[in-house]
Structures are given as structure tokens and as C-alpha cells.
Amino acid sequence: MILKRSLSMLLAFGLLLPGAAFADEALSRSLTKQLEVNRQRYGIAGQALLVAHNGEVIFRGVDGEADVETHRLLKADDVFHGYSLSKLFVSTLILQLVEQGEVDLDKPASAYLPGLPARWRAISVRDFLEHASGVPEYFDTRQGEITSDAKFSADLQTVFASLAEAPMQFAPGAETRYTQTNYLVLAALLAAHYGKPYPKVAEERIIRKLGLRHTWLGPAALSKQSLAVPYLGKNGRLEKDQDIPWPEYAYGHAELFITLDDLARFLQAVASGELVGKATLNRAWQPRTLRNGQRGWFASGWEYGESGAYRQVGHDGGARDRIRILFKNSLEGDVYLFAYLTNGSARGVWTRTLLDSAMAATAPDRFPVQAVSETLMGYALQQSAGSDAQAQAESIRARSGLDATELERTVNNTGYAIRENLGVVPALRVFELNTVLFPDSANTWDSLAEAYAAQGDRKKAKALYDKAQRLSARSKRAP
């Protein structure tokens, strides 16, 4: 185990790009250590991380194993399953057409793609891009997951015909619901516009244009020897994942295979305006208010959010991969790129947690929410159950740089992330810490009660629920 860990750390240092992270050895050590911490904490098989700032790669490293069964160590040129990162190719190509005046996001997609089901013909391109269309999913799932024995229609026309009478999930533009069918429509729109299959469009206009030598849509041309074998977490153990036989018409939302370097090249091309102009992206990457009054999750196909002074756009690839572009005000200013790829973890950690940890290790002063969250992850797993929560609370309050509202929300959200990824017992420590930080907040006691209820302690949970209700009633009476 010690040998494996040492090799992983050497790989992380040895594969840094020339002239990049060596300029800051402290940052290199911090991110290398974070990879090791994440591997041990979440049982990650193998992982690769790249961080760039204003066009310069400041860290590039790998850690762990590409194949757990043979103990083959991960290499920098190993290929990862990109899963839903495939959608970023589609959204980029759609935005190219928007920039050229060939597509209007607010016009119906049927204006560019004949043959859509009648119920879909008024749905805008934007609604399809942002998973706000309300169209039903085109394949069956078991408990919300698609399996390797899934059956697919022979062609896209058959898919659309089979969905013609299916009820909508909601009125277009009313809410967000992540549905793969949206990107069947968009990939078909691109194929119709260019008069060739979507994979060919993506190959010509992104893969070949950018010189991505280790990127494929579909597994046919993939070298199996270079693949990071995908794993699932089952009962705290790694289990080899089974490939889903996606048809070619699904390649707009699945079946991207890519290396860390090729992914970084694509992200840099996007952020620099090489594929779509910065002015177009600045307009496209804006938050959207849906008809239900809530903010949508996506901005022109990219997950949208904010982190302190930074706006952020990105996407995940299932539960294994995540990318993020962060910028202040516009892409002309301060820009960070993060790409975090894994081939699975025993705990099934969501990659938002992993990428947040990389942000915290990279620039804790610029990303205080992520820094607090990572501190809390460590606090939750401390061996000493009797550590001083009051002292920890005072330390976090003094060092976080967050206002009270943001700090309470960050601690609460981290508690739920810990509960999901590490279990209810460590999460209890963080929820309890939040009651120390904010003893007059009904929400902190309610979250703590919920955790005790999940643990099975109904008596404790009821007492805490009652306290939360008293605090809530008191706050409503206050002038």
C-alpha cells in the first residue's frame, strides 16, 4: 500500500506540464495531497486533475489505478469515459450556429428539424438545451438508472414516433428536468443543418479542428489497453461497471471517450473564444428564470452557478467526471479551468464534491465556500469524537470570509454532501457544528433532526424538530 501511494504521488508530480506547476511547488504539493486524500476518503480507483488559470496550466496530475483487478497504475494518456460531457460538444456546436445567425435559441427547434412529434413543435431550442422542454425520456429505467441490457429503437425516427403520444413531463419552460431526449433532438438538428451524421459534424468541427488525437464518439475506434476501467461503488466496494450499448443517435449525450489533455484543450478553446466568440458566450452563460419563478440549472446547456466573485459554468459526466470554467464578469478577465476525471469510487462520491476540493486546494482565498466545505469534510472524519465544536466554530467563523447567511448555507449543504458520500454519523458532527454557529436558526436544528431520524434515533429527532418549530414560530413573531 505504501509503494502504491508513493508511485501515485510521483506520477502526480512527474506528469506536470513543463513550466507550469513547477512555478509554484506549494500549490503542486497541495493538489497532489488533495488527490491522495480524496482517494483514501472516498475509495477512488483512479483520478486525473488539471487546473489552468488565465490560459496557463498550473497543475496536471494523476493518482491511483486504471485497472483495479490488475493493479495497473493510471497514466496521463489513459482514456476516460466522458459520459454526459458529450453534451458540451452539442451545446458548443449549437452556439456556433447561433453566432452565425443560423439558429435562434428562442425559435422552435422544429423550425430547423422537421419530423418532431406534434406536441414538441412549439418547444424552443433554448428549452431543449437547458433541459426545460418537458419531453419524456426515450428509454426505460430501473429505479432511475439505465442498465447494460437496455433495448433501444433502431433509429431516431422510430424513437420520435414511439414518443408521439407520450405525455409531457411539464409545460415547456416551466421547470428543469435532466432528460437525455433533449440532446437527441439537438444532435439531430445539427445533423439536419450540416447534412451529415452528428458524429461526423463533431469530428470535423471540434475533434479534428482542435487536434484532439485521443478523443472519440463511440467505442469502435477506442484502444482498450489505454482505457481507465470504469467502476461502480456497491456496498462500499468497487465493482466493474457494465457498458451500455448506446446507439449512434445517442452520441450527442453519451459515448464520449477522452483523455485529460484533450479535455483541457477543448475547455481552453471554449474559454478563449476559439470555438464560439467570447461575446456570444457571455450572453449565453446567463442565469434564466423559469416559468415557475425559480432559476434554471443550465445556461445554454452548461450548468450555471456562482462562487463568490466568480460565475461558473460546467457539466458532469455521470458521477465520475466534472469540468468547470470560472470567470469574473466576463471571459476577458480572471478565468480558471478545472477538469476532474475518475473511473469510479467505492463510496460513489459525486464529482461536485471532488472538484470543490480541488478549488479549495488551488485558491482558498478566492473560493471560500469550497475551502470551508473541505475543512468540514476533514472535521467530520476526525477520529476524536470529543473535539471542541465551539473552538472549531470560532475558527471557521474567523477564517471563512463569508457572511452569516452564506456560512450557514455552506455548512448545511456540506452536511448533506457528507451524509450522501460518507454516511450519517460524520454528517451529524457537521450539522451539530452548525447549531453551535447559528443556535437561533430553525433550519440548523431541522437539518440535525433529519440526520438523527435517518440514523434511527426518533426520540432525539422529535426533540430537535420541536426545537426547530419553536424557533421558526419565534422568528415569525419577531418585528
Short mmCIF file of C-alpha atoms in Angstrom, two decimals:
data_model
loop_
_atom_site.label_atom_id
_atom_site.label_comp_id
_atom_site.label_asym_id
_atom_site.label_seq_id
_atom_site.Cartn_x
_atom_site.Cartn_y
_atom_site.Cartn_z
CA MET A 1 0.00 0.00 0.00
CA ILE A 2 2.84 2.39 0.80
CA LEU A 3 4.53 1.61 -2.55
CA LYS A 4 1.31 2.24 -4.46
CA ARG A 5 0.76 5.56 -2.71
CA SER A 6 4.33 6.69 -3.39
CA LEU A 7 4.04 5.80 -7.07
CA SER A 8 0.81 7.72 -7.33
CA MET A 9 2.36 10.83 -5.82
CA LEU A 10 5.40 10.55 -8.09
CA LEU A 11 3.12 10.31 -11.09
CA ALA A 12 1.23 13.38 -9.97
CA PHE A 13 4.46 15.39 -9.77
CA GLY A 14 6.17 13.81 -12.75
CA LEU A 15 3.39 14.47 -15.23
CA LEU A 16 3.11 18.20 -14.72
CA LEU A 17 3.45 20.20 -17.90
CA PRO A 18 6.84 21.89 -18.34
CA GLY A 19 6.95 25.36 -16.88
CA ALA A 20 3.50 25.08 -15.32
CA ALA A 21 3.05 23.84 -11.77
CA PHE A 22 6.78 23.81 -11.05
CA ALA A 23 6.41 27.58 -10.81
CA ASP A 24 4.54 27.01 -7.54
CA GLU A 25 5.76 23.95 -5.65
CA ALA A 26 3.44 24.71 -2.72
CA LEU A 27 0.39 24.55 -5.00
CA SER A 28 1.69 21.35 -6.58
CA ARG A 29 2.10 19.72 -3.18
CA SER A 30 -1.32 20.92 -2.05
CA LEU A 31 -3.16 19.49 -5.06
CA THR A 32 -1.15 16.25 -5.03
CA LYS A 33 -2.04 15.81 -1.37
CA GLN A 34 -5.69 16.54 -2.13
CA LEU A 35 -5.78 13.78 -4.73
CA GLU A 36 -4.39 11.33 -2.18
CA VAL A 37 -6.85 12.49 0.49
CA ASN A 38 -9.76 12.08 -1.92
CA ARG A 39 -8.64 8.60 -2.99
CA GLN A 40 -8.44 7.40 0.59
CA ARG A 41 -11.55 9.21 1.80
CA TYR A 42 -13.89 8.06 -0.98
CA GLY A 43 -12.23 4.88 -2.22
CA ILE A 44 -11.46 6.28 -5.67
CA ALA A 45 -9.98 3.79 -8.11
CA GLY A 46 -8.10 6.27 -10.32
CA GLN A 47 -8.32 10.01 -10.90
CA ALA A 48 -6.83 12.77 -13.02
CA LEU A 49 -6.91 16.50 -12.38
CA LEU A 50 -5.97 19.52 -14.47
CA VAL A 51 -6.14 23.13 -13.30
CA ALA A 52 -5.45 26.13 -15.53
CA HIS A 53 -5.50 29.85 -14.79
CA ASN A 54 -5.68 32.51 -17.48
CA GLY A 55 -4.59 30.06 -20.17
CA GLU A 56 -1.65 28.54 -18.22
CA VAL A 57 -1.77 25.02 -16.84
CA ILE A 58 -0.83 25.26 -13.17
CA PHE A 59 -1.37 21.61 -12.26
CA ARG A 60 -1.74 18.32 -14.10
CA GLY A 61 -1.59 15.04 -12.26
CA VAL A 62 -2.90 11.50 -11.95
CA ASP A 63 -3.35 9.21 -8.98
CA GLY A 64 -4.46 5.63 -8.36
CA GLU A 65 -5.23 2.74 -10.69
CA ALA A 66 -6.65 2.47 -14.20
CA ASP A 67 -7.48 -1.19 -13.59
CA VAL A 68 -8.05 -2.33 -10.02
CA GLU A 69 -8.02 -6.04 -10.89
CA THR A 70 -4.54 -5.93 -12.47
CA HIS A 71 -3.29 -3.00 -10.32
CA ARG A 72 -2.34 -1.11 -13.48
CA LEU A 73 -1.48 2.42 -12.44
CA LEU A 74 -3.23 5.27 -14.16
CA LYS A 75 -1.21 7.17 -16.77
CA ALA A 76 -1.66 10.70 -18.07
CA ASP A 77 -2.66 9.46 -21.53
CA ASP A 78 -5.28 6.96 -20.32
CA VAL A 79 -8.72 7.45 -21.86
CA PHE A 80 -11.74 8.07 -19.63
CA HIS A 81 -15.43 7.58 -20.27
CA GLY A 82 -16.76 11.13 -20.61
CA TYR A 83 -20.44 10.16 -20.33
CA SER A 84 -22.58 13.32 -20.37
CA LEU A 85 -19.62 15.59 -21.05
CA SER A 86 -20.65 14.65 -24.60
CA LYS A 87 -23.41 17.25 -24.29
CA LEU A 88 -20.85 20.06 -24.21
CA PHE A 89 -19.86 19.29 -27.80
CA VAL A 90 -23.52 19.62 -28.83
CA SER A 91 -24.10 22.86 -26.94
CA THR A 92 -20.90 24.34 -28.39
CA LEU A 93 -21.93 23.44 -31.92
CA ILE A 94 -25.41 24.90 -31.40
CA LEU A 95 -23.89 28.14 -30.12
CA GLN A 96 -21.71 28.29 -33.23
CA LEU A 97 -24.88 28.32 -35.31
CA VAL A 98 -26.39 30.98 -33.04
CA GLU A 99 -23.31 33.15 -33.53
CA GLN A 100 -23.54 32.70 -37.30
CA GLY A 101 -27.21 33.73 -37.29
CA GLU A 102 -28.30 30.27 -38.45
CA VAL A 103 -30.21 29.36 -35.28
CA ASP A 104 -32.28 31.47 -32.89
CA LEU A 105 -32.41 29.94 -29.42
CA ASP A 106 -35.91 31.22 -28.82
CA LYS A 107 -37.40 29.82 -32.00
CA PRO A 108 -38.96 26.34 -32.05
CA ALA A 109 -36.48 23.56 -32.77
CA SER A 110 -38.99 22.28 -35.32
CA ALA A 111 -38.11 25.29 -37.49
CA TYR A 112 -34.72 23.64 -38.04
CA LEU A 113 -35.65 19.98 -37.61
CA PRO A 114 -38.74 18.64 -39.39
CA GLY A 115 -40.41 15.49 -38.15
CA LEU A 116 -40.60 16.16 -34.43
CA PRO A 117 -43.70 14.88 -32.60
CA ALA A 118 -46.60 17.33 -32.88
CA ARG A 119 -46.57 18.07 -29.14
CA TRP A 120 -42.95 19.18 -29.37
CA ARG A 121 -43.17 21.54 -32.32
CA ALA A 122 -43.51 24.75 -30.32
CA ILE A 123 -40.61 23.93 -27.94
CA SER A 124 -37.69 26.33 -28.33
CA VAL A 125 -34.09 25.37 -28.98
CA ARG A 126 -33.22 27.01 -25.65
CA ASP A 127 -35.66 24.78 -23.76
CA PHE A 128 -34.07 21.67 -25.28
CA LEU A 129 -30.56 22.98 -24.50
CA GLU A 130 -31.42 23.73 -20.88
CA HIS A 131 -33.47 20.60 -20.06
CA ALA A 132 -36.58 22.75 -19.71
CA SER A 133 -38.51 21.20 -22.60
CA GLY A 134 -40.67 18.79 -20.61
CA VAL A 135 -40.28 15.99 -23.18
CA PRO A 136 -40.29 12.43 -21.82
CA GLU A 137 -37.25 10.19 -21.57
CA TYR A 138 -36.78 7.92 -24.59
CA PHE A 139 -35.63 4.78 -22.77
CA ASP A 140 -36.87 2.78 -19.80
CA THR A 141 -35.03 2.90 -16.49
CA ARG A 142 -34.95 0.72 -13.40
CA GLN A 143 -35.15 2.79 -10.24
CA GLY A 144 -34.00 5.79 -12.23
CA GLU A 145 -30.94 4.06 -13.73
CA ILE A 146 -30.39 2.65 -17.20
CA THR A 147 -28.80 -0.82 -17.30
CA SER A 148 -26.48 -2.65 -19.68
CA ASP A 149 -29.33 -4.79 -21.01
CA ALA A 150 -31.32 -1.75 -22.17
CA LYS A 151 -33.11 -2.04 -25.52
CA PHE A 152 -33.09 0.84 -27.98
CA SER A 153 -35.09 1.64 -31.10
CA ALA A 154 -33.34 1.01 -34.40
CA ASP A 155 -33.28 4.66 -35.50
CA LEU A 156 -34.22 8.15 -34.40
CA GLN A 157 -37.39 8.30 -36.47
CA THR A 158 -38.69 5.27 -34.58
CA VAL A 159 -37.80 6.92 -31.27
CA PHE A 160 -39.75 10.06 -32.14
CA ALA A 161 -42.70 8.01 -33.40
CA SER A 162 -42.77 6.00 -30.17
CA LEU A 163 -42.92 9.22 -28.12
CA ALA A 164 -45.53 10.99 -30.24
CA GLU A 165 -48.40 10.18 -27.87
CA ALA A 166 -46.40 10.13 -24.64
CA PRO A 167 -47.49 12.82 -22.15
CA MET A 168 -45.19 15.75 -21.46
CA GLN A 169 -43.50 15.86 -18.07
CA PHE A 170 -44.40 19.55 -17.71
CA ALA A 171 -45.13 22.60 -19.84
CA PRO A 172 -42.07 23.79 -21.80
CA GLY A 173 -40.06 26.38 -19.87
CA ALA A 174 -41.85 25.64 -16.59
CA GLU A 175 -39.05 23.80 -14.77
CA THR A 176 -35.79 21.88 -15.18
CA ARG A 177 -35.64 18.11 -15.52
CA TYR A 178 -32.50 16.48 -16.82
CA THR A 179 -33.58 14.32 -19.76
CA GLN A 180 -31.38 12.70 -22.41
CA THR A 181 -34.07 13.08 -25.09
CA ASN A 182 -33.29 16.79 -25.24
CA TYR A 183 -29.89 16.06 -26.75
CA LEU A 184 -31.25 13.52 -29.21
CA VAL A 185 -33.21 16.45 -30.67
CA LEU A 186 -30.25 18.84 -30.68
CA ALA A 187 -27.83 16.33 -32.23
CA ALA A 188 -30.45 15.60 -34.90
CA LEU A 189 -30.81 19.36 -35.52
CA LEU A 190 -27.06 19.60 -36.13
CA ALA A 191 -27.15 16.59 -38.44
CA ALA A 192 -30.01 18.14 -40.42
CA HIS A 193 -28.24 21.50 -40.71
CA TYR A 194 -24.94 20.06 -41.94
CA GLY A 195 -26.46 17.19 -43.94
CA LYS A 196 -24.31 14.53 -42.28
CA PRO A 197 -24.46 12.33 -39.14
CA TYR A 198 -23.86 14.13 -35.88
CA PRO A 199 -20.63 12.22 -35.01
CA LYS A 200 -19.16 13.42 -38.30
CA VAL A 201 -20.13 17.01 -37.50
CA ALA A 202 -18.48 16.82 -34.08
CA GLU A 203 -15.38 15.18 -35.54
CA GLU A 204 -14.91 17.86 -38.20
CA ARG A 205 -15.84 20.95 -36.22
CA ILE A 206 -14.35 20.10 -32.80
CA ILE A 207 -12.20 16.96 -32.66
CA ARG A 208 -10.18 17.49 -35.85
CA LYS A 209 -10.28 21.29 -35.67
CA LEU A 210 -8.65 21.24 -32.23
CA GLY A 211 -6.28 18.36 -32.97
CA LEU A 212 -7.78 16.10 -30.31
CA ARG A 213 -5.85 12.89 -31.04
CA HIS A 214 -7.29 10.84 -28.20
CA THR A 215 -10.98 11.68 -28.35
CA TRP A 216 -13.73 9.50 -29.81
CA LEU A 217 -17.50 9.43 -30.02
CA GLY A 218 -18.40 5.76 -29.71
CA PRO A 219 -16.19 2.88 -28.57
CA ALA A 220 -15.42 1.40 -32.00
CA ALA A 221 -12.06 3.12 -32.53
CA LEU A 222 -11.04 3.05 -28.88
CA SER A 223 -7.86 1.28 -27.81
CA LYS A 224 -8.98 -0.91 -24.91
CA GLN A 225 -5.48 -1.03 -23.46
CA SER A 226 -5.50 2.71 -22.78
CA LEU A 227 -8.93 2.84 -21.14
CA ALA A 228 -9.38 3.61 -17.46
CA VAL A 229 -11.72 0.77 -16.50
CA PRO A 230 -14.99 2.17 -15.08
CA TYR A 231 -16.19 1.06 -11.64
CA LEU A 232 -19.30 1.45 -9.51
CA GLY A 233 -19.47 1.63 -5.74
CA LYS A 234 -21.53 -1.23 -4.30
CA ASN A 235 -21.76 -1.65 -0.54
CA GLY A 236 -18.54 0.27 -0.07
CA ARG A 237 -16.60 -1.81 -2.63
CA LEU A 238 -15.55 -1.27 -6.22
CA GLU A 239 -17.41 -3.31 -8.81
CA LYS A 240 -16.66 -3.23 -12.54
CA ASP A 241 -19.32 -1.30 -14.42
CA GLN A 242 -21.06 -2.74 -17.46
CA ASP A 243 -21.12 -0.76 -20.69
CA ILE A 244 -24.47 0.43 -22.00
CA PRO A 245 -24.87 -0.30 -25.75
CA TRP A 246 -25.81 3.24 -26.75
CA PRO A 247 -26.87 3.57 -30.40
CA GLU A 248 -25.09 6.09 -32.62
CA TYR A 249 -28.03 8.51 -32.48
CA ALA A 250 -27.36 8.85 -28.73
CA TYR A 251 -23.81 10.16 -29.16
CA GLY A 252 -24.97 13.71 -28.51
CA HIS A 253 -25.45 12.79 -24.85
CA ALA A 254 -23.26 9.70 -24.34
CA GLU A 255 -20.24 7.71 -25.51
CA LEU A 256 -17.56 10.39 -25.37
CA PHE A 257 -14.11 8.91 -24.69
CA ILE A 258 -11.37 11.42 -23.96
CA THR A 259 -8.04 11.97 -22.22
CA LEU A 260 -7.38 14.65 -19.64
CA ASP A 261 -5.20 16.64 -22.05
CA ASP A 262 -7.75 16.56 -24.85
CA LEU A 263 -10.49 17.66 -22.47
CA ALA A 264 -8.31 20.51 -21.26
CA ARG A 265 -7.62 21.53 -24.87
CA PHE A 266 -11.36 21.65 -25.58
CA LEU A 267 -12.10 23.69 -22.44
CA GLN A 268 -9.33 26.14 -23.23
CA ALA A 269 -10.63 26.52 -26.78
CA VAL A 270 -14.08 27.30 -25.40
CA ALA A 271 -12.88 29.76 -22.77
CA SER A 272 -10.55 31.56 -25.19
CA GLY A 273 -13.27 32.09 -27.80
CA GLU A 274 -11.67 29.78 -30.34
CA LEU A 275 -14.85 27.78 -30.95
CA VAL A 276 -17.50 30.35 -30.06
CA GLY A 277 -16.81 34.04 -29.59
CA LYS A 278 -16.49 35.34 -26.02
CA ALA A 279 -19.25 37.89 -26.57
CA THR A 280 -21.63 35.11 -27.61
CA LEU A 281 -20.66 33.00 -24.59
CA ASN A 282 -21.07 35.93 -22.19
CA ARG A 283 -24.63 36.35 -23.47
CA ALA A 284 -25.34 32.61 -23.46
CA TRP A 285 -23.96 31.96 -19.99
CA GLN A 286 -26.56 33.93 -18.08
CA PRO A 287 -28.94 32.63 -15.39
CA ARG A 288 -32.50 32.05 -16.55
CA THR A 289 -35.72 32.41 -14.61
CA LEU A 290 -38.22 29.67 -15.46
CA ARG A 291 -41.99 29.98 -15.53
CA ASN A 292 -42.21 28.55 -12.03
CA GLY A 293 -40.23 31.55 -10.78
CA GLN A 294 -37.13 29.52 -9.98
CA ARG A 295 -33.74 29.82 -11.62
CA GLY A 296 -32.93 27.14 -14.16
CA TRP A 297 -30.00 24.83 -13.62
CA PHE A 298 -28.49 25.42 -17.04
CA ALA A 299 -27.33 28.28 -19.25
CA SER A 300 -27.31 27.26 -22.92
CA GLY A 301 -26.53 23.68 -21.96
CA TRP A 302 -23.89 24.38 -19.29
CA GLU A 303 -24.64 24.02 -15.59
CA TYR A 304 -24.66 27.53 -14.15
CA GLY A 305 -23.81 28.88 -10.71
CA GLU A 306 -21.76 31.37 -8.76
CA SER A 307 -18.86 31.01 -6.37
CA GLY A 308 -18.03 34.21 -4.54
CA ALA A 309 -16.99 36.79 -7.13
CA TYR A 310 -16.91 34.16 -9.88
CA ARG A 311 -19.57 32.95 -12.24
CA GLN A 312 -19.17 29.28 -13.09
CA VAL A 313 -20.33 27.03 -15.89
CA GLY A 314 -19.63 23.34 -16.30
CA HIS A 315 -21.04 19.86 -16.53
CA ASP A 316 -20.66 16.42 -15.02
CA GLY A 317 -20.03 13.10 -16.68
CA GLY A 318 -22.27 10.81 -14.66
CA ALA A 319 -20.97 10.52 -11.12
CA ARG A 320 -17.34 10.19 -12.26
CA ASP A 321 -16.27 13.32 -14.16
CA ARG A 322 -16.74 17.06 -13.83
CA ILE A 323 -15.45 20.18 -15.53
CA ARG A 324 -15.86 23.81 -14.58
CA ILE A 325 -14.97 27.20 -16.06
CA LEU A 326 -14.94 30.08 -13.59
CA PHE A 327 -14.62 33.73 -14.54
CA LYS A 328 -15.17 37.20 -13.12
CA ASN A 329 -17.68 39.31 -15.00
CA SER A 330 -16.54 38.14 -18.43
CA LEU A 331 -14.15 35.75 -20.15
CA GLU A 332 -11.78 38.66 -20.74
CA GLY A 333 -10.88 38.69 -17.06
CA ASP A 334 -9.76 36.23 -14.41
CA VAL A 335 -10.50 32.69 -15.70
CA TYR A 336 -9.96 29.29 -14.05
CA LEU A 337 -10.44 25.90 -15.71
CA PHE A 338 -10.87 22.66 -13.75
CA ALA A 339 -11.15 19.13 -15.16
CA TYR A 340 -11.50 16.25 -12.68
CA LEU A 341 -11.87 12.75 -14.13
CA THR A 342 -12.26 9.47 -12.24
CA ASN A 343 -13.06 5.88 -13.13
CA GLY A 344 -15.25 5.37 -10.07
CA SER A 345 -15.20 5.26 -6.29
CA ALA A 346 -16.27 2.77 -3.64
CA ARG A 347 -18.47 5.37 -1.98
CA GLY A 348 -19.92 6.65 -5.24
CA VAL A 349 -18.76 10.18 -4.43
CA TRP A 350 -20.40 12.85 -6.55
CA THR A 351 -17.74 14.70 -8.54
CA ARG A 352 -19.04 18.11 -7.44
CA THR A 353 -17.50 17.30 -4.07
CA LEU A 354 -14.19 16.32 -5.67
CA LEU A 355 -13.95 19.39 -7.88
CA ASP A 356 -14.87 21.65 -4.96
CA SER A 357 -11.96 20.16 -3.03
CA ALA A 358 -9.60 20.96 -5.91
CA MET A 359 -10.84 24.56 -5.93
CA ALA A 360 -10.24 24.79 -2.19
CA ALA A 361 -6.69 23.47 -2.56
CA THR A 362 -5.96 25.77 -5.51
CA ALA A 363 -7.12 29.14 -4.16
CA PRO A 364 -8.88 29.03 -0.77
CA ASP A 365 -8.96 32.82 -0.57
CA ARG A 366 -10.76 33.10 -3.92
CA PHE A 367 -13.08 30.16 -3.33
CA PRO A 368 -14.03 30.47 0.36
CA VAL A 369 -17.21 28.37 0.12
CA GLN A 370 -15.24 25.40 -1.21
CA ALA A 371 -12.49 26.00 1.37
CA VAL A 372 -14.99 25.88 4.24
CA SER A 373 -16.62 22.79 2.79
CA GLU A 374 -13.31 20.94 2.54
CA THR A 375 -12.39 21.94 6.11
CA LEU A 376 -15.69 20.50 7.27
CA MET A 377 -15.08 17.25 5.39
CA GLY A 378 -11.89 16.80 7.40
CA TYR A 379 -13.57 17.81 10.64
CA ALA A 380 -16.37 15.29 10.10
CA LEU A 381 -13.86 12.44 9.79
CA GLN A 382 -11.65 13.33 12.76
CA GLN A 383 -11.05 10.33 14.99
CA SER A 384 -11.62 12.24 18.21
CA ALA A 385 -15.35 12.37 18.85
CA GLY A 386 -14.76 14.78 21.71
CA SER A 387 -13.11 17.54 19.71
CA ASP A 388 -14.21 21.02 20.70
CA ALA A 389 -17.09 22.05 18.43
CA GLN A 390 -17.09 25.56 19.94
CA ALA A 391 -13.41 26.07 19.07
CA GLN A 392 -14.00 24.72 15.57
CA ALA A 393 -16.97 27.03 15.11
CA GLU A 394 -14.95 30.06 16.19
CA SER A 395 -12.11 29.10 13.85
CA ILE A 396 -14.43 28.70 10.86
CA ARG A 397 -16.26 31.94 11.58
CA ALA A 398 -12.99 33.86 11.85
CA ARG A 399 -11.32 32.39 8.77
CA SER A 400 -14.14 31.78 6.30
CA GLY A 401 -14.61 35.31 4.96
CA LEU A 402 -18.31 34.50 4.42
CA ASP A 403 -21.24 36.46 5.76
CA ALA A 404 -23.56 34.72 8.20
CA THR A 405 -26.16 33.70 5.62
CA GLU A 406 -23.59 32.24 3.26
CA LEU A 407 -21.72 30.47 6.05
CA GLU A 408 -24.85 28.82 7.45
CA ARG A 409 -25.88 27.67 3.96
CA THR A 410 -22.39 26.35 3.20
CA VAL A 411 -22.18 24.33 6.43
CA ASN A 412 -25.68 22.96 5.90
CA ASN A 413 -25.03 21.98 2.28
CA THR A 414 -21.75 20.34 3.26
CA GLY A 415 -23.54 18.35 5.93
CA TYR A 416 -25.85 16.89 3.30
CA ALA A 417 -22.92 16.19 0.97
CA ILE A 418 -21.14 14.34 3.78
CA ARG A 419 -24.29 12.39 4.59
CA GLU A 420 -24.57 11.32 0.95
CA ASN A 421 -20.90 10.46 0.43
CA LEU A 422 -19.61 9.43 3.85
CA GLY A 423 -22.65 8.47 5.88
CA VAL A 424 -24.92 9.92 8.54
CA VAL A 425 -22.53 9.63 11.51
CA PRO A 426 -19.87 12.06 10.21
CA ALA A 427 -22.66 14.28 8.86
CA LEU A 428 -24.10 14.60 12.36
CA ARG A 429 -20.89 16.29 13.51
CA VAL A 430 -21.26 18.99 10.86
CA PHE A 431 -24.98 19.54 11.45
CA GLU A 432 -24.27 19.84 15.18
CA LEU A 433 -21.49 22.32 14.44
CA ASN A 434 -23.97 24.45 12.51
CA THR A 435 -26.22 24.63 15.58
CA VAL A 436 -23.22 25.92 17.52
CA LEU A 437 -22.52 28.51 14.84
CA PHE A 438 -26.19 29.52 14.47
CA PRO A 439 -28.12 28.44 17.58
CA ASP A 440 -31.12 30.67 16.76
CA SER A 441 -31.66 29.28 13.27
CA ALA A 442 -34.59 26.89 12.93
CA ASN A 443 -33.04 25.42 9.79
CA THR A 444 -29.86 24.22 11.52
CA TRP A 445 -31.89 22.30 14.14
CA ASP A 446 -34.23 20.93 11.48
CA SER A 447 -31.29 19.54 9.47
CA LEU A 448 -29.80 18.00 12.61
CA ALA A 449 -33.17 16.42 13.45
CA GLU A 450 -33.43 14.98 9.97
CA ALA A 451 -29.99 13.37 10.33
CA TYR A 452 -30.90 11.80 13.66
CA ALA A 453 -34.12 10.50 12.11
CA ALA A 454 -32.07 8.93 9.29
CA GLN A 455 -29.88 7.30 11.93
CA GLY A 456 -32.97 5.82 13.57
CA ASP A 457 -32.97 7.91 16.75
CA ARG A 458 -36.61 9.03 16.62
CA LYS A 459 -36.72 10.37 20.18
CA LYS A 460 -33.76 12.68 19.58
CA ALA A 461 -35.10 13.69 16.18
CA LYS A 462 -38.50 14.66 17.61
CA ALA A 463 -36.96 16.81 20.33
CA LEU A 464 -34.88 18.62 17.72
CA TYR A 465 -37.83 19.02 15.33
CA ASP A 466 -39.81 20.56 18.18
CA LYS A 467 -36.98 23.00 18.88
CA ALA A 468 -36.82 23.96 15.22
CA GLN A 469 -40.56 24.65 15.18
CA ARG A 470 -40.33 26.85 18.30
CA LEU A 471 -37.50 28.87 16.75
CA SER A 472 -39.41 29.21 13.49
CA ALA A 473 -42.52 30.44 15.30
CA ARG A 474 -40.44 32.90 17.32
CA SER A 475 -38.82 34.32 14.17
CA LYS A 476 -42.25 34.87 12.59
CA ARG A 477 -43.44 36.81 15.66
CA ALA A 478 -40.33 38.99 15.74
CA PRO A 479 -40.88 42.55 14.38
#
